[in-house]
PDB file of C-alpha atoms in Angstrom:
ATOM      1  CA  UNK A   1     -61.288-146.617 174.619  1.00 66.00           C
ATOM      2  CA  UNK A   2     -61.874-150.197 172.785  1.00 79.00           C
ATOM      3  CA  UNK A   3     -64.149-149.762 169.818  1.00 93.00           C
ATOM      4  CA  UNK A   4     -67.220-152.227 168.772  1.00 96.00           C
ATOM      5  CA  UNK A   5     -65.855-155.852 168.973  1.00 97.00           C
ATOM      6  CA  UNK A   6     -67.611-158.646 166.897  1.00 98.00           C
ATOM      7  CA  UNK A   7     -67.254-162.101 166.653  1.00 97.00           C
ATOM      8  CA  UNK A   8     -66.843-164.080 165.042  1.00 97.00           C
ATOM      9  CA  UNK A   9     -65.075-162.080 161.724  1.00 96.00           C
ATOM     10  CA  UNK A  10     -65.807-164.721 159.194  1.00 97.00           C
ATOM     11  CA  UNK A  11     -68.396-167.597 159.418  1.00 96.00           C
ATOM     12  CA  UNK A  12     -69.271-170.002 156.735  1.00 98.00           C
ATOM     13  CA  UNK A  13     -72.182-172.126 157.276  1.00 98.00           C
ATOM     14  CA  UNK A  14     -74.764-174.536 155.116  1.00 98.00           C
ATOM     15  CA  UNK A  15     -78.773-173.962 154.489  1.00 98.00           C
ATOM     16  CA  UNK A  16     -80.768-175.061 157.517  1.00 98.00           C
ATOM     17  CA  UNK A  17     -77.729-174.520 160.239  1.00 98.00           C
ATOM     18  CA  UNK A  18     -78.561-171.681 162.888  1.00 98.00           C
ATOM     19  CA  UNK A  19     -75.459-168.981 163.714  1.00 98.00           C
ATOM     20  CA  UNK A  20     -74.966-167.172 166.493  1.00 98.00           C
ATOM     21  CA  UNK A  21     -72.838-163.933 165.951  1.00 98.00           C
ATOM     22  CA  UNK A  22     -71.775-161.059 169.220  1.00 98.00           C
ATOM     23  CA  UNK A  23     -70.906-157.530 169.544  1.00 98.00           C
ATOM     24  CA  UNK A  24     -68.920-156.047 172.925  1.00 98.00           C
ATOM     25  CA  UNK A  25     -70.243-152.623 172.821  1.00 97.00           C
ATOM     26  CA  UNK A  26     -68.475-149.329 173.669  1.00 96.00           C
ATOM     27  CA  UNK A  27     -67.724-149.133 177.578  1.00 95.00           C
ATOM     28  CA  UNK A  28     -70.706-146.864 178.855  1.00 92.00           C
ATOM     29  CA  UNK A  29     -72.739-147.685 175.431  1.00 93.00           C
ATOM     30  CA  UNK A  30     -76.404-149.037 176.609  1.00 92.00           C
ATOM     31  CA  UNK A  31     -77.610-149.280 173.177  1.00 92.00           C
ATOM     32  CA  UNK A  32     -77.301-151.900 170.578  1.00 95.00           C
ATOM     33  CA  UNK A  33     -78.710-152.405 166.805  1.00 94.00           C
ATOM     34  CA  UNK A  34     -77.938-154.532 164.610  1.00 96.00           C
ATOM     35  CA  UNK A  35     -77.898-154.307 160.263  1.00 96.00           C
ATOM     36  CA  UNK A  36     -77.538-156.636 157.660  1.00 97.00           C
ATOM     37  CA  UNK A  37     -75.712-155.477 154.858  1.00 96.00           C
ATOM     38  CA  UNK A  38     -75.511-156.992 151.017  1.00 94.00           C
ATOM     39  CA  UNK A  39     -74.750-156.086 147.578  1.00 89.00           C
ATOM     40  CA  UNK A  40     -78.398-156.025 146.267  1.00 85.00           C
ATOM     41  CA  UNK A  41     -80.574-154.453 149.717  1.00 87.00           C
ATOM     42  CA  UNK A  42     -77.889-152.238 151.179  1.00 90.00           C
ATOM     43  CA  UNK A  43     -77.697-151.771 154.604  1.00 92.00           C
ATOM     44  CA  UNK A  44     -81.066-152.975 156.233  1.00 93.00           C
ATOM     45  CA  UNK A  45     -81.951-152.462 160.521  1.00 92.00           C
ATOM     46  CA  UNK A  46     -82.718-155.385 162.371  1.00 95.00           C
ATOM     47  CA  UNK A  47     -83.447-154.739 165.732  1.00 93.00           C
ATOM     48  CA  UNK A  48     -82.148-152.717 168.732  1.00 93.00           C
ATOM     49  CA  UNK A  49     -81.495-154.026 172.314  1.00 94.00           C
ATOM     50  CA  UNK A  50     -81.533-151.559 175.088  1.00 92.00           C
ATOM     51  CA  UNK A  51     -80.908-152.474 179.097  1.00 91.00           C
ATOM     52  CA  UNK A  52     -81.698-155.811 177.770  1.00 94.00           C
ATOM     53  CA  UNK A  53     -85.017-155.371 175.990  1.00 94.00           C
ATOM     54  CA  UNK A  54     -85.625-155.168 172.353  1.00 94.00           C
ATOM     55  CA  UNK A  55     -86.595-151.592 171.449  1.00 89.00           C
ATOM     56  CA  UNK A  56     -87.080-151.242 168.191  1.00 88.00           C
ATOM     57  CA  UNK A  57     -87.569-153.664 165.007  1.00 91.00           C
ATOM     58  CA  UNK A  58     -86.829-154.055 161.448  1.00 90.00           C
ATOM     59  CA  UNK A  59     -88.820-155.635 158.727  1.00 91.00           C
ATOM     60  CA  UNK A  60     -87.044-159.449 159.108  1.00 95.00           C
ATOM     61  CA  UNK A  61     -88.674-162.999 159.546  1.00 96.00           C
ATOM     62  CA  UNK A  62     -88.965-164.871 162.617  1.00 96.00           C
ATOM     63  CA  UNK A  63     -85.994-166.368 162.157  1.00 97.00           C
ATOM     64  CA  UNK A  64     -83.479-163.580 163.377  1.00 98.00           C
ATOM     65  CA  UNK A  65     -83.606-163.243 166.679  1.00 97.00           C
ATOM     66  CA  UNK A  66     -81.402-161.384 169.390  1.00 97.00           C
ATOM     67  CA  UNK A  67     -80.501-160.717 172.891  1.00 97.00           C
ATOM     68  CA  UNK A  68     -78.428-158.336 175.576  1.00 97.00           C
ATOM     69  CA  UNK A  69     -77.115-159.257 178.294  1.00 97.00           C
ATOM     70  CA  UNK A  70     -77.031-157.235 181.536  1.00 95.00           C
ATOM     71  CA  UNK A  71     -73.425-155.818 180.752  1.00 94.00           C
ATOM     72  CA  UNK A  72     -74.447-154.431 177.335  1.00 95.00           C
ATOM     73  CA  UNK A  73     -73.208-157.121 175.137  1.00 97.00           C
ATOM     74  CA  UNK A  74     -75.381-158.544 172.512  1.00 98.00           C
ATOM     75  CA  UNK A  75     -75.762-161.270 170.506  1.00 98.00           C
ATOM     76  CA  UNK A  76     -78.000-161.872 167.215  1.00 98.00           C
ATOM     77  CA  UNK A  77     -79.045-165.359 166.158  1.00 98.00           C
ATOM     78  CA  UNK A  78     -79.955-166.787 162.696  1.00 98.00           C
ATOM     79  CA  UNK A  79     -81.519-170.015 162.538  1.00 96.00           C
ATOM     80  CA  UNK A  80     -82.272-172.619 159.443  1.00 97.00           C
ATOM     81  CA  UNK A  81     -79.911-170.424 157.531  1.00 98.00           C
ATOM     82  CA  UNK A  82     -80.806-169.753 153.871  1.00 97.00           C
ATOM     83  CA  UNK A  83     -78.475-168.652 151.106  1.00 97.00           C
ATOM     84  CA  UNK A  84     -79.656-165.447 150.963  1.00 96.00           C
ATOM     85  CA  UNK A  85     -78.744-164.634 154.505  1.00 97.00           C
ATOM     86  CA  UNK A  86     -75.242-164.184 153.307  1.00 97.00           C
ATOM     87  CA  UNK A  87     -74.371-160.597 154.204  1.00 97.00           C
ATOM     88  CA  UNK A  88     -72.180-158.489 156.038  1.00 97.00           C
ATOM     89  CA  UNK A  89     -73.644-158.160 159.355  1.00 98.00           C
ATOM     90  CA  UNK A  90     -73.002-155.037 161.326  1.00 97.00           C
ATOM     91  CA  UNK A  91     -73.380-154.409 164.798  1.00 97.00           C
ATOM     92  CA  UNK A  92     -73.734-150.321 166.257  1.00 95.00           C
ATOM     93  CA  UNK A  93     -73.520-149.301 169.581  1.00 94.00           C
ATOM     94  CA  UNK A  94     -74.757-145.815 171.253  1.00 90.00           C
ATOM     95  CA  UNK A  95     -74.483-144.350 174.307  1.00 87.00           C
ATOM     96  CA  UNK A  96     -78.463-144.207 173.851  1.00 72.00           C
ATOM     97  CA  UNK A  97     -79.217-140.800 175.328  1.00 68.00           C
ATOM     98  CA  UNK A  98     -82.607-140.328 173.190  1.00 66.00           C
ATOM     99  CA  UNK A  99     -81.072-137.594 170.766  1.00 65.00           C
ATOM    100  CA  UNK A 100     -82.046-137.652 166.862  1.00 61.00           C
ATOM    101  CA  UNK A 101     -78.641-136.525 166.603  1.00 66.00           C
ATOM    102  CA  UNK A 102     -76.956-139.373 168.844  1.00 76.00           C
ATOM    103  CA  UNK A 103     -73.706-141.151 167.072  1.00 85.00           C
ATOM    104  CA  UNK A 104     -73.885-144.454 166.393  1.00 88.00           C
ATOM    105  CA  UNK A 105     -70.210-146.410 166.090  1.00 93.00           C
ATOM    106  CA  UNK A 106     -69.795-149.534 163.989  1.00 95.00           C
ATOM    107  CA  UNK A 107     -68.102-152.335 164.349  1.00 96.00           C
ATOM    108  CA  UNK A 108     -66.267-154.359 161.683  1.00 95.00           C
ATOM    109  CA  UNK A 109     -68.600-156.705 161.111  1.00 97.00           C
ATOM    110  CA  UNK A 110     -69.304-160.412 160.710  1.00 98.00           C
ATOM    111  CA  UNK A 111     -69.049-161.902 157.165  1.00 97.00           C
ATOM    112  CA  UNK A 112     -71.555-164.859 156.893  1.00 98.00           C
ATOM    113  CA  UNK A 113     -71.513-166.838 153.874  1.00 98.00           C
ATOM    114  CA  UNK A 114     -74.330-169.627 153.728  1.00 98.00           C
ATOM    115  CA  UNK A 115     -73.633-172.354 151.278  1.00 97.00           C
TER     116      UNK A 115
ATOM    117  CA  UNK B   1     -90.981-148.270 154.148  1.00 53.00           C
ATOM    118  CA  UNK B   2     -89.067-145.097 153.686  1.00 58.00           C
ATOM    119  CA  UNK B   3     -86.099-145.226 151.117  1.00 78.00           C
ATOM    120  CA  UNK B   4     -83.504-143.492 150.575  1.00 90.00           C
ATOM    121  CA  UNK B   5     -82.242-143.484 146.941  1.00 92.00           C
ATOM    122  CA  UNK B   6     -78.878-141.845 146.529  1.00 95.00           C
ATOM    123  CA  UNK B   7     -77.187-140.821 143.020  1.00 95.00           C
ATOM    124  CA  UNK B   8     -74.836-141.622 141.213  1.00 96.00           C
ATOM    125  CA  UNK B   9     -74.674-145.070 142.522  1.00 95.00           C
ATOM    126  CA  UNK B  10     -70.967-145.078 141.192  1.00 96.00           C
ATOM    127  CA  UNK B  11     -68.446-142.394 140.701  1.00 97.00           C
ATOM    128  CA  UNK B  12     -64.912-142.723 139.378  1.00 97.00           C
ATOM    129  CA  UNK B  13     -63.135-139.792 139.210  1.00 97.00           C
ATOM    130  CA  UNK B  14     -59.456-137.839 138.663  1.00 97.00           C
ATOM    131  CA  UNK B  15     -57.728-136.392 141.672  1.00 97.00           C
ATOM    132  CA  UNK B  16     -58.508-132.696 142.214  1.00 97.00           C
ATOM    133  CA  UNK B  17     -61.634-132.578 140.976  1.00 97.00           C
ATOM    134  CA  UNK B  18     -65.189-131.610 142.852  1.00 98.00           C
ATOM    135  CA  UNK B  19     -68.060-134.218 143.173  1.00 97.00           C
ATOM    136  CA  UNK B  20     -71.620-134.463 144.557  1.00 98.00           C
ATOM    137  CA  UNK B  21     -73.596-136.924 145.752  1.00 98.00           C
ATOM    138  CA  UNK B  22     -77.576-136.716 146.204  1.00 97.00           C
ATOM    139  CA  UNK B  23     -79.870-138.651 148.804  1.00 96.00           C
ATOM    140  CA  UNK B  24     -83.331-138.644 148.138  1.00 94.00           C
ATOM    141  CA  UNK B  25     -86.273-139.808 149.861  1.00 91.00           C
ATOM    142  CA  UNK B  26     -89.950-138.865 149.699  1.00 88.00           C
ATOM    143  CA  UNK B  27     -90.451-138.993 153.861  1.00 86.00           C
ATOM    144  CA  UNK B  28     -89.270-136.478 155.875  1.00 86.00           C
ATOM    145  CA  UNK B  29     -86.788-136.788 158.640  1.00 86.00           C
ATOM    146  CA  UNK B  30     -85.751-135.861 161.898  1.00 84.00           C
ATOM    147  CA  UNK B  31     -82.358-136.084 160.980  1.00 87.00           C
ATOM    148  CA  UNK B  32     -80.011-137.199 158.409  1.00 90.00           C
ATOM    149  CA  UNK B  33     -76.140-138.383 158.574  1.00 92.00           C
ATOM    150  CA  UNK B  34     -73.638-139.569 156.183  1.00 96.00           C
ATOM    151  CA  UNK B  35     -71.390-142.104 156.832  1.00 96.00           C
ATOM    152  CA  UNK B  36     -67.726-143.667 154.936  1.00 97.00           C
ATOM    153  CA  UNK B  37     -67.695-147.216 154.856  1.00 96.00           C
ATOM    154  CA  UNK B  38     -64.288-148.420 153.719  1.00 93.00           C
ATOM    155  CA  UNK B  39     -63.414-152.312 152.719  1.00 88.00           C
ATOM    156  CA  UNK B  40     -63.449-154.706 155.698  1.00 86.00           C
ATOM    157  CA  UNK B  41     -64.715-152.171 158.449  1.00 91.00           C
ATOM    158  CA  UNK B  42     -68.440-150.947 159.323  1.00 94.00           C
ATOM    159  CA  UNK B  43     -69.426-146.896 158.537  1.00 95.00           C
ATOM    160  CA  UNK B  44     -67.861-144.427 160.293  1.00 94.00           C
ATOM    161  CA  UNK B  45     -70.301-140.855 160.720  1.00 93.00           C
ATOM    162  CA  UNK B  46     -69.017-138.121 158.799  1.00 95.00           C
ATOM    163  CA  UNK B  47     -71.839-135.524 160.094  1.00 94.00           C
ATOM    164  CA  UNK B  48     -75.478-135.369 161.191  1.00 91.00           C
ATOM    165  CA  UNK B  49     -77.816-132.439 159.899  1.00 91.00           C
ATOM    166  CA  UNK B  50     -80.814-131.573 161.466  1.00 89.00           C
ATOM    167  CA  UNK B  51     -82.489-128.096 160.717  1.00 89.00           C
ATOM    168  CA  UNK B  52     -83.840-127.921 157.202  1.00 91.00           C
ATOM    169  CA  UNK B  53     -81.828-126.195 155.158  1.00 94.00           C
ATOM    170  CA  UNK B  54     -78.530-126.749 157.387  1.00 94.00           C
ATOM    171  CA  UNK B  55     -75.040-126.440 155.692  1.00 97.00           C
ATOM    172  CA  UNK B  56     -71.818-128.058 157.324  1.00 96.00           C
ATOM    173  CA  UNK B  57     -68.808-128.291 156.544  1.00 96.00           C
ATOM    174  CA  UNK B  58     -66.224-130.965 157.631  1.00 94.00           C
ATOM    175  CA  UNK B  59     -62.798-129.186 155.681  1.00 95.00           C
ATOM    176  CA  UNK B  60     -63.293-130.394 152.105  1.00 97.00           C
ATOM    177  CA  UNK B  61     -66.619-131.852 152.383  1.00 97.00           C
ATOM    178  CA  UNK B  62     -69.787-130.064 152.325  1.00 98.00           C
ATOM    179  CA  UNK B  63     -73.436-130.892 153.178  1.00 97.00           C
ATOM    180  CA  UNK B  64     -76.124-129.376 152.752  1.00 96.00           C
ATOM    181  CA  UNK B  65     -80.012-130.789 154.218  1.00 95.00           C
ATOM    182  CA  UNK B  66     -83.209-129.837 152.098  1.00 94.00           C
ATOM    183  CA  UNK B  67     -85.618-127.135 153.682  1.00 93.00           C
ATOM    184  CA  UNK B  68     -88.116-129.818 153.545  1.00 91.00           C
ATOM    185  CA  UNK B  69     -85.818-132.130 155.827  1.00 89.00           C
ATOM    186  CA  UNK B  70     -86.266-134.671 152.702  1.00 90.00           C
ATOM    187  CA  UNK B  71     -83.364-134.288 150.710  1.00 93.00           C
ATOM    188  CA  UNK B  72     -79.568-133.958 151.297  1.00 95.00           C
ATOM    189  CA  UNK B  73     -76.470-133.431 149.310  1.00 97.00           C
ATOM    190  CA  UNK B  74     -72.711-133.948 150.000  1.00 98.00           C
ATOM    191  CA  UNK B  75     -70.028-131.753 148.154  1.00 98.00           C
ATOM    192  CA  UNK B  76     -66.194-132.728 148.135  1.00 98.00           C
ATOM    193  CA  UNK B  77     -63.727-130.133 146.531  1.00 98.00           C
ATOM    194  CA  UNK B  78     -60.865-131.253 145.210  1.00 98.00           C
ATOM    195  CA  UNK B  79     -61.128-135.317 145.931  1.00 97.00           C
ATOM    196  CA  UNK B  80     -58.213-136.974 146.933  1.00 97.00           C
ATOM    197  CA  UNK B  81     -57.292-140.739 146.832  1.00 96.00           C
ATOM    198  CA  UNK B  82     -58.121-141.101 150.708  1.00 95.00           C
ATOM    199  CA  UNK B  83     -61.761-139.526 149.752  1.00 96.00           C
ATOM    200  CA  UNK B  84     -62.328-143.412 148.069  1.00 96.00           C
ATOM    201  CA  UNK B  85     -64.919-145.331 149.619  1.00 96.00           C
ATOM    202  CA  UNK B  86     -68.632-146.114 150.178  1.00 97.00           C
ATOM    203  CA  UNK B  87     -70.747-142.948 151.307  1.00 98.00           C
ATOM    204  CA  UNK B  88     -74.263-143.829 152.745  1.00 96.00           C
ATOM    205  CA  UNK B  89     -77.020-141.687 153.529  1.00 95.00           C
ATOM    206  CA  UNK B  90     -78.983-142.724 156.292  1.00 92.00           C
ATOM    207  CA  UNK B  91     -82.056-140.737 157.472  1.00 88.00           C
ATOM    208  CA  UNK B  92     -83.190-141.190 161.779  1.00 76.00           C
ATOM    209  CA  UNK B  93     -87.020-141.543 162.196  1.00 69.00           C
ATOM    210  CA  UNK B  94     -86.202-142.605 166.067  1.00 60.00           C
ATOM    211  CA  UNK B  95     -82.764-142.400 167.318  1.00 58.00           C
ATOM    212  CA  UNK B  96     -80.816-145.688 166.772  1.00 64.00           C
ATOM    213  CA  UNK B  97     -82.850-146.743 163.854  1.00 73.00           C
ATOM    214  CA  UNK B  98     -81.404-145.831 160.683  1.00 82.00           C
ATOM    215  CA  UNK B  99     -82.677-146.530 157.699  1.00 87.00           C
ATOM    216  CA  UNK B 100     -79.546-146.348 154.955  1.00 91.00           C
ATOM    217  CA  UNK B 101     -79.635-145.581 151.412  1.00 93.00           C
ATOM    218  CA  UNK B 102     -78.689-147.276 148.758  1.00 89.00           C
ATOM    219  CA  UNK B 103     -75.066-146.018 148.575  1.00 94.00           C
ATOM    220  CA  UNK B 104     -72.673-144.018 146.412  1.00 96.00           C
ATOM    221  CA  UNK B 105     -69.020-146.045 145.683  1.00 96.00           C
ATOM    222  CA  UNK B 106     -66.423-143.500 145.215  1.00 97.00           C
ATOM    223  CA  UNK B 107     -63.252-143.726 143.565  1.00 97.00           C
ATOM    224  CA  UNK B 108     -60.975-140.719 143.738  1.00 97.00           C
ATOM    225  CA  UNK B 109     -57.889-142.144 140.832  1.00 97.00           C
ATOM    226  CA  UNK B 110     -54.566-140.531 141.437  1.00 95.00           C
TER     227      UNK B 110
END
């Protein structure tokens, strides 16, 4: 079974530019969050997207955004990109069954570098 | 916000010898799992504890959850080059929410 795909794997992209980045989720996986990751804040939730409906919600401006389609997939948008939304950005995908103990897989992640 | 602060926040060691590494937090959770996170690729979950007080073991690794579901510690005996990597704490308050801590970068020198 495929793991988490994201695209793109690298991105590099000025201040003010919006970025779109997606995650293919596990076959069968209904849930998706997505994490920002950096040097100095760690790895921080976003948001998670579950038969298509944002779920839950991290402590992030206005200006991330995301969406799930009906097949799973998701995608996470960034717009008037500042430097400091250069990160690592990670997406997870469960099979969302409600458990405390549910497994959540990663996927490579997207490097964004903001310039 | 509920953080997780995890110590040391770098560890170099020599093959062979035993380690821990301490996540801390000052909220109680429903849950708590560490994770590897190796260069270029996203965590991967090493184990989930639950019950306060819980032990598990994954071969060389041990960890152990606070009674008070607010503290959790992970063991390796006898580290081996493979063992190098980022190890992350992250506690559940709902079930695909995590909130991460601050990380522990291990390096296990041959």
């Amino acid at each position: 079974k495929a793991g988490v795909t994201q695209t793109p794997r690298y991105l590099i992209k000025t201040r003010g530019q919006q970025v779109t980045l997606s995650c293919s989720p596990i076959s069968g996986h209904r849930s998706v969050s997505w994490y920002q990751q950096t040097p100095g804040q760690g790895l921080q939730f976003l948001f998670e997207y579950f038969s298509e409906t944002q779920r839950n919600k991290g402590n992030f401006p206005g200006r991330f955004s995301g969406r799930q389609f009906s097949n799973s997939r998701s995608e996470m948008n960034v717009s008037t990109l500042e430097l400091g939304d250069s990160a690592l950005y990670l997406c997870a995908s469960s099979l969302a069954l409600g458990s405390n103990q549910e497994t959540q897989y990663f996927g490579p992640g997207t490097r964004l570098l903001v310039l | 916000t509920q953080l997780l602060e995890q110590s040391p926040q770098f560890l170099s060691i020599q093959e062979g010898e035993n380690l821990t590494v301490y996540c801390n937090s000052s909220s109680v959770f429903s849950s708590l799992q560490w994770y590897r996170q190796e260069p270029g690729e996203g965590p991967v979950l090493l184990v989930t504890v639950v019950t306060g007080g819980e032990v598990k073991k994954l071969k060389r690794l041990t960890f152990q959850f606070g009674d008070a579901r607010k503290d959790s510690s992970l063991h390796i005996t006898a580290a081996q080059p493979g063992d190098t990597g980022l190890y992350l704490c992250a506690g559940a308050p709902g079930a695909n929410n995590l909130f991460f801590g601050t990380g522990t970068r291990l390096t296990v020198i041959p």
